[in-house]
Structures are given as structure tokens and as C-alpha cells.
Amino acid sequence: MPPPADTVKVAIEWPGAYPKLMEIDQKKPLSAIIKEVCDGWSLTNHEYFALQHADSSNFYITEKNRNEIKNGTILRLTTSPAQNAQQLHERIQSASMDAKLEALKDLASLSRDVTFAQEFINLDGICLLTQMVESGTERYQKLQKIMKPCFGDMLSFTLTAFVELMDHGIVSWDTFSVAFIKKIASFVNKSAMDISILQRSLAILESMVLNSHDLYQKVAQEITIGQLIPHLQGTDQEIQTYTIAVINALFLKAPDERRQEMANILAQKQLRSIILTHVIRAQRAINNEMAHQLYVLQVLTFNLLEDRMMTKMDPQDQAQRDIIFELRRIAFDAESEPNNSSGSMEKRKSMYTRDYKKLGFINHVNPAMDFTQTPPGMLALDNMLYFAKHHQDAYIRIVLENSSREDKHECPFGRSSIELTKMLCEILKVGELPSETCNDFHPMFFTHDRSFEEFFCICIQLLNKTWKEMRATSEDFNKVMQVVKEQVMRALTTKPSSLDQFKSKLQNLSYTEILKIRQSERMNQEDFQSRPILELKEKIQPEILELIKQQRLNRLVEGTCFRKLNCRRRQDKFWYCRLSPNHKVLHYGDLEECPQGEVPHDSLQDKLPVADIKAVVTGKDCPHMKEKGALKQNKEVLELAFSILYDSNCQLNFIAPDKHEYCIWTDGLNALLGKDMMSDLTQNDLDTLLSMEIKLRLLDLENIQIPDAPPPIPKEPSNYDFVYDCN
């Protein structure tokens, strides 16, 4: 007979005694259970004891998390969090260096547990640690020459404990002194510093900047880009990742008027070329966290264009109008300027109007009016001027080529540049904040200081080439822009390593090639609407849905590695979840790092019977998306979030690595619960498989005999004399 639902069977360890097997009644108060365990080993003062997981996590069992205890869990009877916190608080102030070092090591480990952290913080433990960093380290620096390893370990454990305690969000970052910030900054500014100390110091600075406006200003005064650059020139990718994270944080929190100034400093310090040489083109793979930080830097850099993108041109501003005059001068330099007389003024206006028409502006009389729409605003004019000055031959060729065509066949350079700039801003999401989960950086944008302008120059030449290939007229303008967007998007998905490689990819994506791709996709997605075909579809659809369902469940059996996101993305933890082969239990557990292949069931400690699942919720309905915090408000994270609700108030929270995995898991879980699979992926798979199946069934097989069984394998020949060596 199975045990009651509110009872779990566990083993409890106590040093020096045999483990005790017992049943825990989840309705009974935790204090009563601990007293019962203590009485079994004749231990007094049960209030000084607590239960914790005996695995590597060592997390305490509390009334809040006790429902996570599963049958077969191994627990340990240990000192209560309050007692442990009190003892460690005293031990880390010991006069003995060895005792202090051991205490700090234990503190760094225990601080990951929020229950212990709360008790230690209640003893003003954070303040004690900051005092040790501010003044205590100075006392030991005198001993550094003779006790360097001990000093390094002590400071490393102190900073690790501090980081772990702050990660719980119990204490505000605004409470720290300038002296503490200066001390942490000094660890970063030193050329030779222990890797673990440098890593944690960078993590602390990043968290300070992201979590407090006041601390941003103080950190910005203590840390300069020049002091961070040397850390990027090393070989440790983790230190490089933390360094770029600090630069991104300073960039993100800088006031609008300060960001351009900071971008100029980054350019002066050659940050882009250093990242290209020492990170992107280094002889090692770029991990996910580094890819994310490079993506964030890419987004923040492009967002500097937002101001120009949203600035309308002032038709009365002479400096802005001079840019248009410069475009005309470069294109039609051979034209001589008439004398400034009342008669020649009309000729000048007439000549300017004619030239502005050749340049492809919509408003020939006053082309400044073409730049009053935002986006792209003045950014389009900036791009045009850059193209005219830095790619002058190509610019003149495009303008003169089009001015010699018939009016209806000319590709209007001005109008094209404005619409292309707007399109490129949409593709690169200029003005949008970076996503918390995206790793989509493009190496080619780190190969040039003016990468957006160069990107535009390549694309405007592509647009002109595509216009000619399509033999387009002015009525086809929007069609040409759609083709160009498809060409650019397809080339970007290949992640070219340089702008030249991007240009080469575009050369292979001519209009003819795009037509072939579209035709192929259209054939694959062809939708037969005749009644017999619709009836056939209806007949075979359940069979196809069952096939999709089995594929989803098989993927769940393989399992997926998920990331535990917190306020400091750098300290990400991983966990793995997979479905048992009999589809009855979900196995899950924490991992130190993302695995390369499948994770065996026996290495995943936690289990959730499928029968206990009450519901699957997504997006804003997920419990972990209702919590406060900037991360929780991110749109892309919301789109990847789902939760399994089970028992009374328990849930298993997920953030999928990407949209594909999100669809796989939500479909699979709904299939397990006997519900419909509603994801976009299911619809796409259903359409594709239905189309393929219908095409197979409609093949012309007249007069072709299809055997019920495969043909027999012929007997081996009696000899192989017919085989000879060609050599």
C-alpha cells in the first residue's frame, strides 16, 4: 500500500551515528520533527538544530521549502542557521589567521543558502565583511610577502561570501561607503591581482552600477576604461567576460549626454580592435556568457544612433542644408556655379532642382523636407554623406547611372537611402534595450569603427544592383525594399566574420537566387484548397499530430539544460530536466556547468511524478514572472518562461534557452496532460508534414506495382571471377 500523500520517506544523517530512516509527516510542524530526530539520538536543546540537504547544496530545510523534499531524500541533522551564523560571525574575527581563513571558507559556502544568509545579515554580517575589506586587508598586506597564498585566499573567500549574500537581494546596494568602493576598485586597477579576487571585484562593481544610480556615479569616478582594457588583453575568458560586463553596465547606466562621450573614450582606447583581436579572433570558442556580453555591447553601441535617428531635419538650419549641398557638389562637381546676380539666381534654383531630382529626393525644390520623418531622421542624411565621402566612386556611379535612365526606371538614391536606413535600424533594433537572454552578436560589426555606416554603404549598393536585376520601376519601390530586406536578413543569419564576407554573401543572394528560394518555399508550403484534398487532410491530420506528439515526448526524454537567471547574470547556475522513458516522472537537478550531451537519470536527484502536475502556465502567469525586478519585466524573458504547477502551492519554474525549446517543452507537457499542442512550432510542423504526406499520396503511380513486402536479397554468386582490379 503506498504511503499517504503528505508523508515522505527520508534518511537522516548525524556525524558518528548510523543514518536513521524515518517517515516525515508534512502536516507536522518542522520544529516537532527536529525534536523527534534529536530525541532519537538523545540530543538536548533541539531548537539549536536544523535539517539540511546532504547533497552538495547543503541548503537548510524550512517551512517554505519543505514541500520540495521527495521520497528517498538524504537529509543531515546540523546546527541551526542562527547558531551557525553566530559561530561564524565570531570565528571570522579570530586572531588566528588559520582559524579566520577556515571560517571565511565556510562562510563563502554557506552564504549561498538564503536561510543562513538572512541570519548572518541579521547579525550585521555584511557590515563586518565590508569593514574587513576596507581596513582588515591592510593589516594583512604587510604579511603579504611571507603569506601571499593565505592573504589571497582570505580576501577571495571574503569577497565570495559578500557576493553570495548580496545576491539574495536582502540588503540594498545603496548602503555601501565610498571607502569600500575605492577598495574594490583598487583590486581591479592593480596590474597583478589574484584571478579569483579580480573576478569577484569585477562582479561587485557591475552589480553596484546596475543596482544603484548613486553607486554608478561613485564607481565611474574610481574606474576608467583605460584601467579595464588590460584585463581584456589577457587569456582568461571569464575575466574578459566580467570586464566587458562592467563596461556594458557603465554604458547602460550612463546619462544620455554622457554616453557619446564614453563611446568616444572607448574608440580612443581602441576597445573594438582589442575585443576583435583578444576575444573574437582568439584561438578558443566563445562561450554563451561572453556571446551575451558582446551582444549587449553591440546593442548599446548601435543605440547611440537613436538620437540622430529620432532627430528631424530643420529646413531653416543652414549647417544641415549644407550637407545636402555637399551631396550635390560631390555628385555634380563638374557643374560651374553661375554668378550671383538677380538673373542667375533663377538659373541656380532651376539647376539645383534638376540636380536634386537626379539625386532621387522626393521634394526636388526643398529636399530638407525628405528628412523630417522619424525614424530615420537625420541618420539617413549622415549615412548618405558618409557614403559620398568614403565611397565616392560608387556614390557618383550610382547617381549618374540612375540620372541617365528613364524617369520610371531610375532608382532614386535619396528616397532609397532614407528607406534603407529605416529598414537597417529595424533589423538591428536600434533604440531597444538589450535582451537578458540573447547571444546574437555579429562579429563583422567589431571589424570597423564606423560599422553601421559601412553596413549601409554595402546595402545601398546592393539595393541599386537588385533594382537593376528586377528591372524595377518607381511603382516597384516597396517590392525592391522587401527583396533587399530578405537578402540582408539571409546574409546576416550566416554570421559573416567580416564586412567583406558579408558583401560576398550578398553577391551569392542575387534576385534570381531569392526567386528560387521563394519558389522552393512556396512549393513546400503549397496549400491545396480543393474539397477532396481538404478531406484527405482531415483524415490524416490525427496521424500527423500523433507523430508530432511522439517527437515532442522523445525530446523531453532526451532532456534540456536550463539556466537559472538571477540579478547578476554572470553567476548563472544550470539545471537539467528530462522525462523518464516511461513518461511517468520528470527528473531534474542542479549542474555545475552546461553539459555537452544527455545527463543520466541517476545524476538528477529530484523527481516530479507527471500524475502530480496540475497545470502548465506560461508568460506573465508564471509565479517567477510576477516577482519584482528588471529581469522579470523583460519581454523576451516573458516569452520564454513557463511553469509546472503541482501539489498545493508548489511550482517548477523554467526559462527556456530559446523559442524552439520553449515550444518543445510546452507542447510536450501539454501532451502529457492530454491537452492540445498549441505552439507555433506545432503548427509549422503540422503544415510541413501534411504537405509532404499529401504530395506523396498524390504522386502519379499509375501502372506501377507497389509490392507489399521489400524485394528479397539475391543469393551470393557462386564465384567472383567478374571482379577485377582496375589498377
XYZ file of C-alpha atoms in Angstrom:
727
model
C 0.000 0.000 0.000
C 1.524 3.377 -0.984
C 2.302 5.878 1.815
C -0.057 8.825 2.395
C 0.425 11.809 0.088
C 1.568 14.006 2.999
C 4.260 11.578 4.125
C 7.762 11.273 2.685
C 10.376 8.626 3.487
C 13.862 10.031 4.083
C 17.228 9.117 5.574
C 18.742 11.432 8.196
C 22.465 11.528 8.975
C 24.268 12.643 12.138
C 28.084 12.568 12.472
C 29.264 9.496 14.358
C 25.906 7.702 14.195
C 24.178 5.353 11.805
C 21.774 7.101 9.414
C 18.184 6.955 10.557
C 15.313 6.035 8.217
C 12.065 7.758 9.067
C 8.794 8.972 7.650
C 8.153 12.715 7.786
C 4.596 13.918 8.139
C 4.461 17.150 6.130
C 1.484 18.341 8.181
C 3.505 18.242 11.393
C 5.495 21.418 12.340
C 9.158 21.257 11.344
C 10.262 22.007 14.902
C 8.381 18.919 16.125
C 10.098 16.741 13.516
C 13.543 18.095 14.509
C 12.734 17.424 18.198
C 11.754 13.853 17.336
C 15.056 13.344 15.473
C 17.082 14.856 18.339
C 15.303 12.683 20.894
C 16.209 9.594 18.848
C 19.911 10.423 19.292
C 19.470 11.741 22.846
C 20.360 15.300 21.859
C 19.111 18.147 24.046
C 18.265 21.737 23.058
C 16.567 20.730 19.811
C 15.992 24.436 18.988
C 19.726 24.677 18.225
C 19.411 22.099 15.450
C 18.042 22.073 11.912
C 17.772 19.763 8.916
C 19.618 20.360 5.649
C 20.092 18.527 2.363
C 23.055 16.160 2.490
C 23.947 16.821 -1.174
C 26.429 19.411 -2.424
C 23.938 22.264 -1.960
C 23.685 21.838 1.865
C 20.557 24.019 1.837
C 18.538 24.216 5.041
C 15.032 22.785 5.242
C 12.468 25.443 6.196
C 8.696 25.660 6.379
C 8.775 27.381 2.987
C 10.772 24.761 1.097
C 9.886 21.568 2.990
C 7.428 20.571 0.257
C 10.408 20.070 -2.050
C 11.527 17.047 -0.024
C 10.972 13.901 -2.074
C 10.885 10.231 -1.163
C 14.423 8.873 -0.829
C 15.999 12.246 0.011
C 19.033 12.125 2.307
C 18.984 14.833 4.993
C 21.503 15.828 7.645
C 20.897 16.996 11.203
C 23.099 20.018 11.756
C 23.475 23.227 13.717
C 20.596 25.685 13.183
C 21.154 28.618 10.775
C 21.038 31.121 13.659
C 23.631 29.167 15.672
C 25.817 28.632 12.637
C 25.654 32.317 11.708
C 26.549 33.338 15.287
C 29.513 30.945 15.412
C 30.859 32.043 12.018
C 30.373 35.692 12.929
C 32.709 35.102 15.883
C 35.167 32.817 14.048
C 35.857 35.247 11.191
C 37.017 37.778 13.814
C 39.509 35.300 15.280
C 43.081 36.463 15.900
C 44.377 33.230 14.366
C 44.984 33.520 10.617
C 44.317 29.826 10.046
C 41.042 29.895 12.016
C 39.931 33.054 10.215
C 40.749 31.521 6.806
C 38.787 28.341 7.579
C 35.819 30.372 8.861
C 35.722 32.547 5.729
C 35.866 29.421 3.564
C 32.821 28.002 5.394
C 31.037 31.348 5.164
C 31.579 31.532 1.388
C 29.989 28.084 1.038
C 27.045 28.603 3.414
C 26.132 32.063 2.098
C 24.519 30.503 -0.984
C 21.645 29.410 1.291
C 19.108 32.211 1.729
C 18.085 30.901 5.192
C 21.626 31.113 6.529
C 22.201 34.397 4.679
C 19.220 36.019 6.398
C 20.538 35.020 9.837
C 24.065 36.208 9.104
C 22.806 39.516 7.703
C 20.663 39.986 10.843
C 23.941 39.928 12.819
C 25.169 42.842 10.676
C 27.411 40.390 8.857
C 27.550 42.421 5.629
C 28.886 45.396 7.558
C 31.542 43.197 9.181
C 32.693 41.873 5.789
C 32.920 45.368 4.286
C 34.969 46.531 7.286
C 37.315 43.579 6.773
C 37.719 44.532 3.122
C 38.181 48.244 3.891
C 40.601 48.062 6.810
C 41.272 44.461 7.735
C 43.063 43.663 4.488
C 45.563 46.473 5.073
C 46.750 44.744 8.236
C 47.409 41.552 6.319
C 49.003 43.233 3.313
C 52.063 43.776 5.486
C 52.287 39.994 5.739
C 51.608 39.512 2.050
C 55.212 38.818 1.086
C 55.549 35.928 3.503
C 51.914 34.752 3.457
C 50.792 35.657 -0.067
C 48.699 32.481 -0.745
C 46.937 32.834 2.624
C 46.185 36.502 2.054
C 44.867 35.849 -1.453
C 42.605 33.027 -0.287
C 41.312 35.041 2.660
C 40.342 38.026 0.517
C 38.897 35.733 -2.154
C 36.643 33.937 0.348
C 35.593 37.275 1.892
C 34.549 38.690 -1.476
C 32.852 35.412 -2.477
C 30.770 35.430 0.720
C 29.889 39.092 0.114
C 28.763 38.395 -3.472
C 26.648 35.396 -2.436
C 24.989 37.296 0.423
C 24.166 40.282 -1.781
C 22.744 38.021 -4.488
C 19.772 37.214 -2.258
C 18.518 40.802 -2.565
C 18.053 41.211 1.194
C 20.323 44.253 1.593
C 20.222 47.374 -0.593
C 23.346 48.233 -2.581
C 22.909 51.911 -1.651
C 24.285 51.305 1.864
C 27.977 50.967 0.951
C 30.618 53.580 1.649
C 32.993 55.306 -0.741
C 35.902 53.646 1.107
C 34.540 50.186 0.254
C 34.056 51.147 -3.414
C 37.606 52.549 -3.559
C 38.986 49.336 -2.075
C 37.126 47.107 -4.562
C 38.173 49.396 -7.419
C 41.801 49.169 -6.262
C 41.722 45.385 -6.721
C 40.589 45.916 -10.318
C 43.084 48.694 -11.011
C 46.105 46.666 -9.872
C 48.025 45.079 -12.730
C 48.913 41.880 -10.843
C 45.983 40.564 -8.835
C 44.782 37.067 -7.966
C 42.296 35.856 -10.627
C 39.544 34.942 -8.144
C 39.820 38.314 -6.352
C 39.746 40.185 -9.669
C 36.743 38.172 -10.849
C 34.687 38.851 -7.739
C 35.705 42.512 -7.628
C 34.500 42.996 -11.217
C 31.227 41.215 -10.339
C 30.705 43.512 -7.334
C 31.365 46.653 -9.382
C 28.938 45.526 -12.074
C 26.196 44.865 -9.500
C 26.803 48.240 -7.860
C 26.430 50.065 -11.175
C 23.316 48.137 -12.243
C 21.522 48.351 -8.888
C 22.175 51.912 -7.718
C 22.348 55.245 -9.544
C 24.398 56.796 -6.720
C 26.890 53.932 -6.784
C 27.141 54.225 -10.575
C 28.462 57.755 -10.164
C 30.935 56.701 -7.478
C 32.169 53.669 -9.434
C 32.502 55.759 -12.613
C 34.835 58.091 -10.688
C 37.031 55.229 -9.472
C 37.203 53.066 -12.603
C 38.347 54.239 -16.024
C 38.131 52.390 -19.318
C 41.911 52.579 -19.542
C 42.215 50.577 -16.309
C 39.818 47.896 -17.577
C 41.424 47.450 -21.018
C 44.451 45.384 -19.797
C 42.075 42.716 -18.418
C 40.725 42.209 -21.958
C 44.229 41.603 -23.287
C 44.750 38.557 -21.088
C 43.886 34.955 -21.897
C 41.283 34.221 -19.210
C 37.880 34.374 -20.958
C 35.993 34.599 -17.663
C 37.909 37.734 -16.634
C 37.336 39.162 -20.126
C 33.598 38.442 -19.765
C 33.382 40.185 -16.381
C 35.353 43.151 -17.738
C 33.046 43.640 -20.727
C 30.095 43.251 -18.328
C 31.384 46.173 -16.226
C 31.900 48.300 -19.371
C 28.359 47.432 -20.506
C 26.939 48.321 -17.083
C 28.704 51.715 -17.095
C 27.490 52.288 -20.665
C 23.904 51.267 -19.859
C 23.568 53.437 -16.743
C 25.366 56.494 -18.101
C 23.156 59.580 -18.595
C 22.221 60.262 -22.221
C 24.588 63.222 -22.517
C 27.486 61.107 -21.161
C 27.068 58.066 -23.433
C 28.508 59.640 -26.575
C 31.452 60.917 -24.557
C 32.002 57.405 -23.204
C 31.755 55.962 -26.740
C 34.481 58.394 -27.842
C 36.706 57.216 -24.984
C 36.101 53.576 -25.983
C 37.117 54.484 -29.544
C 40.262 56.284 -28.346
C 41.258 53.265 -26.248
C 40.658 51.025 -29.298
C 38.264 48.805 -27.351
C 36.732 47.421 -30.544
C 40.043 46.277 -32.039
C 41.173 44.830 -28.686
C 37.952 42.802 -28.387
C 38.297 41.683 -32.017
C 41.908 40.541 -31.524
C 41.834 39.094 -27.995
C 38.255 37.799 -27.757
C 36.500 37.239 -31.086
C 39.545 36.065 -33.053
C 41.288 34.343 -30.142
C 42.043 30.666 -30.665
C 39.177 29.430 -28.495
C 35.405 29.082 -28.647
C 33.265 31.939 -27.330
C 31.020 30.702 -24.518
C 27.377 31.752 -24.106
C 28.032 34.375 -21.449
C 30.728 36.075 -23.489
C 28.448 35.968 -26.552
C 25.733 37.657 -24.473
C 28.060 40.434 -23.302
C 29.287 41.063 -26.868
C 25.651 41.216 -27.989
C 24.865 43.762 -25.239
C 27.870 45.894 -26.244
C 26.756 45.707 -29.887
C 23.211 46.832 -28.988
C 24.408 49.678 -26.737
C 26.795 50.884 -29.461
C 24.065 50.934 -32.107
C 21.697 52.660 -29.670
C 23.991 55.700 -29.842
C 22.427 56.232 -33.271
C 18.961 56.651 -31.754
C 19.387 60.372 -31.126
C 20.157 61.096 -34.804
C 17.501 58.601 -35.902
C 14.821 60.490 -33.958
C 16.043 63.995 -34.892
C 14.056 65.749 -37.618
C 15.865 67.990 -40.054
C 15.265 71.685 -39.583
C 14.756 73.106 -43.113
C 15.897 76.509 -41.811
C 19.202 75.190 -40.363
C 21.952 76.267 -42.762
C 24.501 73.747 -41.405
C 22.113 70.881 -42.115
C 21.263 72.245 -45.550
C 24.990 72.469 -46.323
C 25.171 68.662 -46.053
C 22.653 68.373 -48.906
C 24.672 70.929 -50.889
C 27.768 68.792 -50.275
C 25.984 65.697 -51.623
C 25.109 67.636 -54.754
C 28.643 69.065 -55.095
C 30.323 65.635 -54.898
C 27.938 64.128 -57.468
C 27.925 67.025 -59.937
C 31.273 68.699 -59.306
C 31.762 69.497 -62.992
C 28.856 71.954 -62.917
C 30.059 75.522 -62.709
C 28.484 77.948 -60.294
C 26.731 80.877 -62.032
C 27.435 84.428 -60.966
C 25.453 85.734 -58.053
C 23.124 88.094 -59.930
C 19.387 88.508 -59.927
C 19.130 86.825 -63.323
C 21.372 83.914 -62.463
C 19.539 83.196 -59.153
C 16.650 81.703 -61.107
C 19.088 79.598 -63.107
C 20.720 78.420 -59.912
C 17.380 77.370 -58.422
C 16.464 75.587 -61.621
C 19.816 73.801 -61.706
C 19.553 72.766 -58.037
C 16.024 71.440 -58.603
C 17.233 69.394 -61.561
C 20.191 68.001 -59.586
C 18.062 67.149 -56.533
C 15.751 65.238 -58.852
C 18.748 63.289 -60.178
C 19.821 62.602 -56.589
C 16.460 60.914 -56.066
C 14.846 63.210 -53.490
C 11.050 63.259 -53.308
C 10.945 67.022 -52.746
C 13.051 68.445 -55.594
C 12.646 72.074 -54.536
C 13.474 71.645 -50.837
C 14.974 68.160 -50.188
C 15.337 69.026 -46.493
C 11.648 68.140 -46.184
C 12.523 64.481 -47.006
C 14.335 64.194 -43.660
C 11.510 65.379 -41.399
C 10.169 61.835 -40.859
C 11.437 59.930 -37.814
C 12.769 57.354 -37.927
C 15.223 57.598 -39.738
C 15.509 61.402 -39.400
C 18.997 62.878 -39.727
C 20.640 59.424 -39.541
C 19.741 58.835 -43.190
C 21.471 62.077 -44.223
C 24.542 61.132 -42.142
C 24.733 57.787 -43.960
C 24.395 59.425 -47.378
C 27.186 61.889 -46.634
C 29.440 59.092 -45.313
C 28.835 57.074 -48.485
C 29.518 60.089 -50.706
C 32.786 60.938 -48.934
C 34.231 57.480 -48.175
C 32.969 55.579 -51.235
C 32.946 58.471 -53.662
C 33.382 56.467 -56.869
C 30.488 54.139 -56.018
C 28.331 57.114 -54.991
C 28.964 59.041 -58.224
C 28.442 55.901 -60.321
C 25.045 55.167 -58.698
C 23.824 58.763 -59.052
C 24.969 59.168 -62.669
C 23.713 55.716 -63.676
C 20.241 56.497 -62.440
C 20.148 60.022 -63.796
C 20.802 58.632 -67.284
C 17.882 56.174 -67.106
C 14.277 56.841 -67.969
C 12.432 58.524 -65.124
C 10.295 55.499 -64.354
C 13.316 53.117 -64.259
C 15.664 55.228 -62.158
C 16.475 54.005 -58.628
C 16.002 57.165 -56.520
C 19.167 57.403 -54.388
C 17.707 59.849 -51.853
C 14.441 58.029 -51.252
C 16.241 54.644 -51.252
C 18.783 55.816 -48.663
C 16.069 57.090 -46.328
C 14.010 53.887 -46.513
C 17.109 51.673 -46.304
C 18.353 53.452 -43.176
C 14.943 52.955 -41.573
C 14.985 49.262 -42.527
C 18.508 48.671 -41.174
C 17.523 50.325 -37.875
C 14.575 47.918 -37.632
C 16.768 44.897 -38.386
C 19.348 45.898 -35.750
C 16.617 47.082 -33.318
C 18.231 50.472 -32.792
C 16.756 52.124 -29.709
C 15.636 48.903 -27.987
C 17.190 47.740 -24.716
C 19.267 44.551 -24.909
C 17.539 41.270 -24.099
C 18.573 39.330 -20.975
C 18.753 36.036 -22.871
C 20.017 36.885 -26.358
C 23.526 35.898 -27.536
C 23.074 37.124 -31.116
C 26.163 39.252 -31.756
C 27.653 39.750 -35.231
C 31.471 39.572 -35.436
C 31.535 41.773 -38.553
C 30.318 44.805 -36.576
C 33.516 44.626 -34.477
C 35.776 44.882 -37.545
C 35.246 48.604 -38.270
C 34.942 51.774 -36.163
C 32.061 53.001 -38.363
C 30.404 49.607 -38.814
C 26.827 50.890 -39.204
C 27.823 53.360 -41.898
C 29.836 50.681 -43.733
C 26.872 48.327 -43.378
C 24.710 50.980 -45.032
C 27.237 51.521 -47.849
C 27.219 47.809 -48.719
C 23.412 47.635 -48.587
C 22.780 50.770 -50.706
C 24.955 49.269 -53.457
C 23.038 46.008 -53.078
C 19.754 47.909 -53.415
C 20.900 49.550 -56.648
C 22.079 46.181 -58.019
C 18.798 44.447 -57.075
C 16.806 47.308 -58.648
C 18.583 46.709 -61.948
C 18.168 42.913 -61.719
C 14.430 43.342 -61.106
C 14.163 45.941 -63.889
C 12.075 47.829 -61.408
C 10.061 50.981 -61.952
C 9.044 53.577 -59.392
C 5.845 51.576 -58.718
C 8.007 48.589 -57.656
C 9.870 50.504 -54.932
C 8.295 48.629 -51.996
C 8.826 45.257 -53.712
C 12.521 46.028 -54.170
C 12.834 47.004 -50.496
C 11.234 43.694 -49.449
C 13.706 41.736 -51.593
C 16.665 43.725 -50.209
C 15.479 43.094 -46.644
C 15.301 39.369 -47.353
C 18.795 39.424 -48.888
C 20.248 41.268 -45.870
C 18.462 39.050 -43.316
C 19.566 35.840 -45.016
C 23.174 37.050 -45.217
C 23.178 38.075 -41.535
C 21.966 34.642 -40.399
C 25.232 33.141 -41.689
C 27.140 35.325 -39.155
C 29.847 36.596 -41.546
C 33.126 37.290 -39.752
C 33.873 40.496 -41.694
C 32.146 43.127 -43.808
C 33.903 41.748 -46.899
C 32.476 38.305 -46.164
C 29.034 39.875 -45.725
C 29.424 41.538 -49.137
C 30.420 38.179 -50.624
C 27.336 36.500 -49.137
C 25.138 39.170 -50.713
C 26.756 38.594 -54.095
C 25.520 34.998 -53.943
C 21.998 36.152 -52.981
C 21.035 37.785 -56.259
C 17.415 38.496 -57.140
C 17.360 35.305 -59.243
C 18.564 33.273 -56.259
C 15.931 34.867 -53.994
C 13.256 33.915 -56.540
C 14.492 30.315 -56.497
C 14.420 30.229 -52.702
C 10.928 31.733 -52.622
C 9.701 29.281 -55.255
C 11.111 26.355 -53.305
C 9.497 27.559 -50.072
C 6.210 28.219 -51.854
C 6.176 24.676 -53.217
C 6.895 23.275 -49.766
C 4.067 25.305 -48.258
C 1.636 24.881 -51.116
C -1.862 24.734 -49.776
C -4.355 22.663 -51.752
C -7.847 24.006 -51.212
C -9.963 21.585 -53.242
C -12.576 19.629 -51.287
C -11.045 16.134 -51.810
C -7.657 17.425 -50.628
C -9.204 19.068 -47.575
C -10.988 15.798 -46.736
C -7.700 13.913 -47.109
C -6.015 16.435 -44.835
C -8.706 15.987 -42.218
C -8.306 12.216 -42.413
C -4.527 12.103 -41.972
C -4.180 15.038 -39.523
C -4.649 12.921 -36.324
C -1.915 10.594 -37.530
C 0.455 13.528 -38.115
C -0.391 15.088 -34.730
C 0.412 11.779 -33.031
C 3.771 11.754 -34.832
C 4.495 15.302 -33.617
C 3.429 14.345 -30.095
C 5.838 11.400 -30.059
C 8.658 13.634 -31.290
C 7.974 16.141 -28.504
C 7.919 13.433 -25.852
C 11.135 11.917 -27.218
C 12.783 15.330 -26.910
C 11.600 15.595 -23.311
C 13.120 12.175 -22.650
C 16.443 13.467 -24.016
C 16.132 16.462 -21.683
C 17.314 20.076 -21.788
C 19.757 22.189 -19.805
C 18.118 25.332 -18.408
C 19.757 28.418 -16.955
C 18.875 29.815 -13.553
C 18.879 33.572 -14.164
C 19.378 35.998 -11.315
C 20.099 39.696 -10.917
C 23.764 39.134 -11.762
C 23.763 37.048 -14.896
C 27.457 36.196 -14.505
C 26.851 33.810 -11.616
C 24.397 31.703 -13.606
C 23.673 28.223 -12.359
C 22.481 25.438 -14.618
C 19.912 22.755 -14.045
C 18.752 19.865 -16.174
C 15.304 18.390 -16.629
C 14.256 15.274 -18.535
C 11.300 12.920 -18.779
C 11.671 9.264 -17.833
C 11.424 6.778 -20.741
C 8.063 5.528 -19.411
C 6.732 9.141 -19.459
C 5.707 8.964 -15.795
C 8.318 11.058 -13.972
C 10.244 14.284 -14.575
C 13.818 14.044 -13.279
C 15.655 17.299 -12.549
C 18.627 18.621 -10.650
C 21.315 21.306 -10.489
C 24.521 21.178 -12.548
C 27.834 22.984 -12.176
C 28.086 23.684 -15.913
C 26.144 23.170 -19.118
C 26.574 19.504 -20.212
C 27.722 18.509 -23.696
C 25.355 15.535 -24.018
C 22.498 13.850 -22.169
C 22.579 13.727 -18.371
C 21.839 10.275 -16.829
C 18.680 9.931 -14.716
C 20.620 8.769 -11.672
C 22.614 12.023 -11.520
C 19.389 14.064 -11.221
C 18.336 13.953 -7.562
C 14.835 15.443 -7.737
C 11.698 13.851 -9.173
C 8.224 15.063 -10.043
C 5.568 12.462 -10.953
C 3.621 13.521 -14.039
C 0.435 12.470 -12.224
C 1.045 15.277 -9.667
C 1.121 18.039 -12.324
C -1.963 20.244 -12.032
C -1.290 22.723 -14.835
C 1.297 24.333 -17.112
C 1.289 28.143 -17.237
C 3.301 30.492 -19.449
C 4.455 34.114 -19.646
C 3.012 36.568 -17.124
C 1.026 33.799 -15.434
C 4.251 32.158 -14.207
C 4.982 32.690 -10.487
C 8.622 33.661 -11.174
C 7.480 36.304 -13.669
C 5.261 38.003 -11.081
C 8.231 38.821 -8.858
C 9.757 42.278 -8.875
C 12.965 43.069 -10.709
C 14.148 44.398 -14.043
C 14.807 40.919 -15.382
C 11.215 39.861 -14.820
C 9.910 42.750 -16.900
C 11.937 41.801 -19.996
C 9.641 40.963 -22.875
C 11.851 38.238 -24.340
C 12.230 36.511 -20.977
C 8.450 36.561 -20.583
C 8.097 34.841 -23.950
C 10.436 32.029 -22.855
C 9.025 31.482 -19.352
C 6.773 28.597 -18.298
C 5.980 26.865 -15.011
C 4.662 23.496 -13.867
C 2.166 23.790 -11.004
C 1.823 20.781 -8.720
C 0.576 19.850 -5.245
C -0.916 22.752 -3.303
C 1.395 25.768 -3.762
C 4.419 24.211 -5.444
C 5.850 25.021 -8.824
C 8.805 24.202 -11.057
C 9.896 27.328 -12.936
C 11.597 27.339 -16.337
C 13.171 29.891 -18.665
C 13.813 28.150 -21.983
C 17.156 28.763 -23.728
C 15.350 29.752 -26.937
C 11.917 29.846 -28.601
C 12.363 26.387 -30.157
C 12.997 24.700 -26.777
C 10.105 26.680 -25.277
C 7.736 25.247 -27.907
C 9.131 21.715 -27.492
C 8.611 21.729 -23.706
C 5.228 23.432 -23.582
C 3.965 21.097 -26.327
C 5.403 18.038 -24.597
C 3.991 18.945 -21.193
C 0.558 19.677 -22.668
C 0.688 16.326 -24.480
C 1.470 14.579 -21.174
C -1.580 16.270 -19.630
C -3.780 15.247 -22.575
C -4.160 18.822 -23.831
C -3.728 20.235 -27.333
C -0.293 21.328 -28.507
C -0.836 24.986 -29.401
C 2.645 26.335 -30.216
C 3.684 27.963 -33.493
C 6.234 25.174 -33.935
C 3.480 22.541 -33.848
C 1.513 24.440 -36.483
C 4.584 24.748 -38.709
C 5.453 21.062 -38.294
C 1.852 20.078 -38.959
C 1.703 22.166 -42.156
C 5.028 20.796 -43.416
C 4.274 17.150 -42.666
C 0.726 17.376 -44.039
C 2.029 18.940 -47.244
C 4.672 16.233 -47.636
C 2.222 13.422 -46.911
C -0.365 14.761 -49.374
C 2.264 15.161 -52.093
C 3.412 11.586 -51.526
C -0.129 10.295 -51.714
C -0.818 12.269 -54.880
C 2.217 11.024 -56.784
C 1.365 9.646 -60.219
C 1.748 5.904 -59.595
C -0.402 4.623 -62.473
C 0.716 1.187 -63.807
C 3.339 0.970 -61.063
C 3.002 -2.131 -58.914
C 3.888 -1.338 -55.293
C 4.889 -4.577 -53.500
C 3.579 -5.331 -50.035
C 6.976 -6.579 -48.953
C 10.508 -5.434 -49.876
C 12.185 -7.426 -52.651
C 14.299 -10.414 -51.482
C 18.056 -10.057 -51.228
C 19.624 -12.147 -54.035
C 21.855 -15.096 -53.205
C 25.590 -14.649 -53.344
C 27.119 -15.625 -56.707
C 28.967 -18.944 -56.972
C 32.214 -17.135 -57.792
C 33.588 -13.648 -58.075
C 35.509 -14.056 -61.326
C 33.773 -10.999 -62.751
C 35.530 -8.803 -60.175
C 38.895 -7.455 -61.249
C 41.323 -4.842 -60.026
C 41.204 -1.683 -62.119
C 44.724 -0.825 -61.022
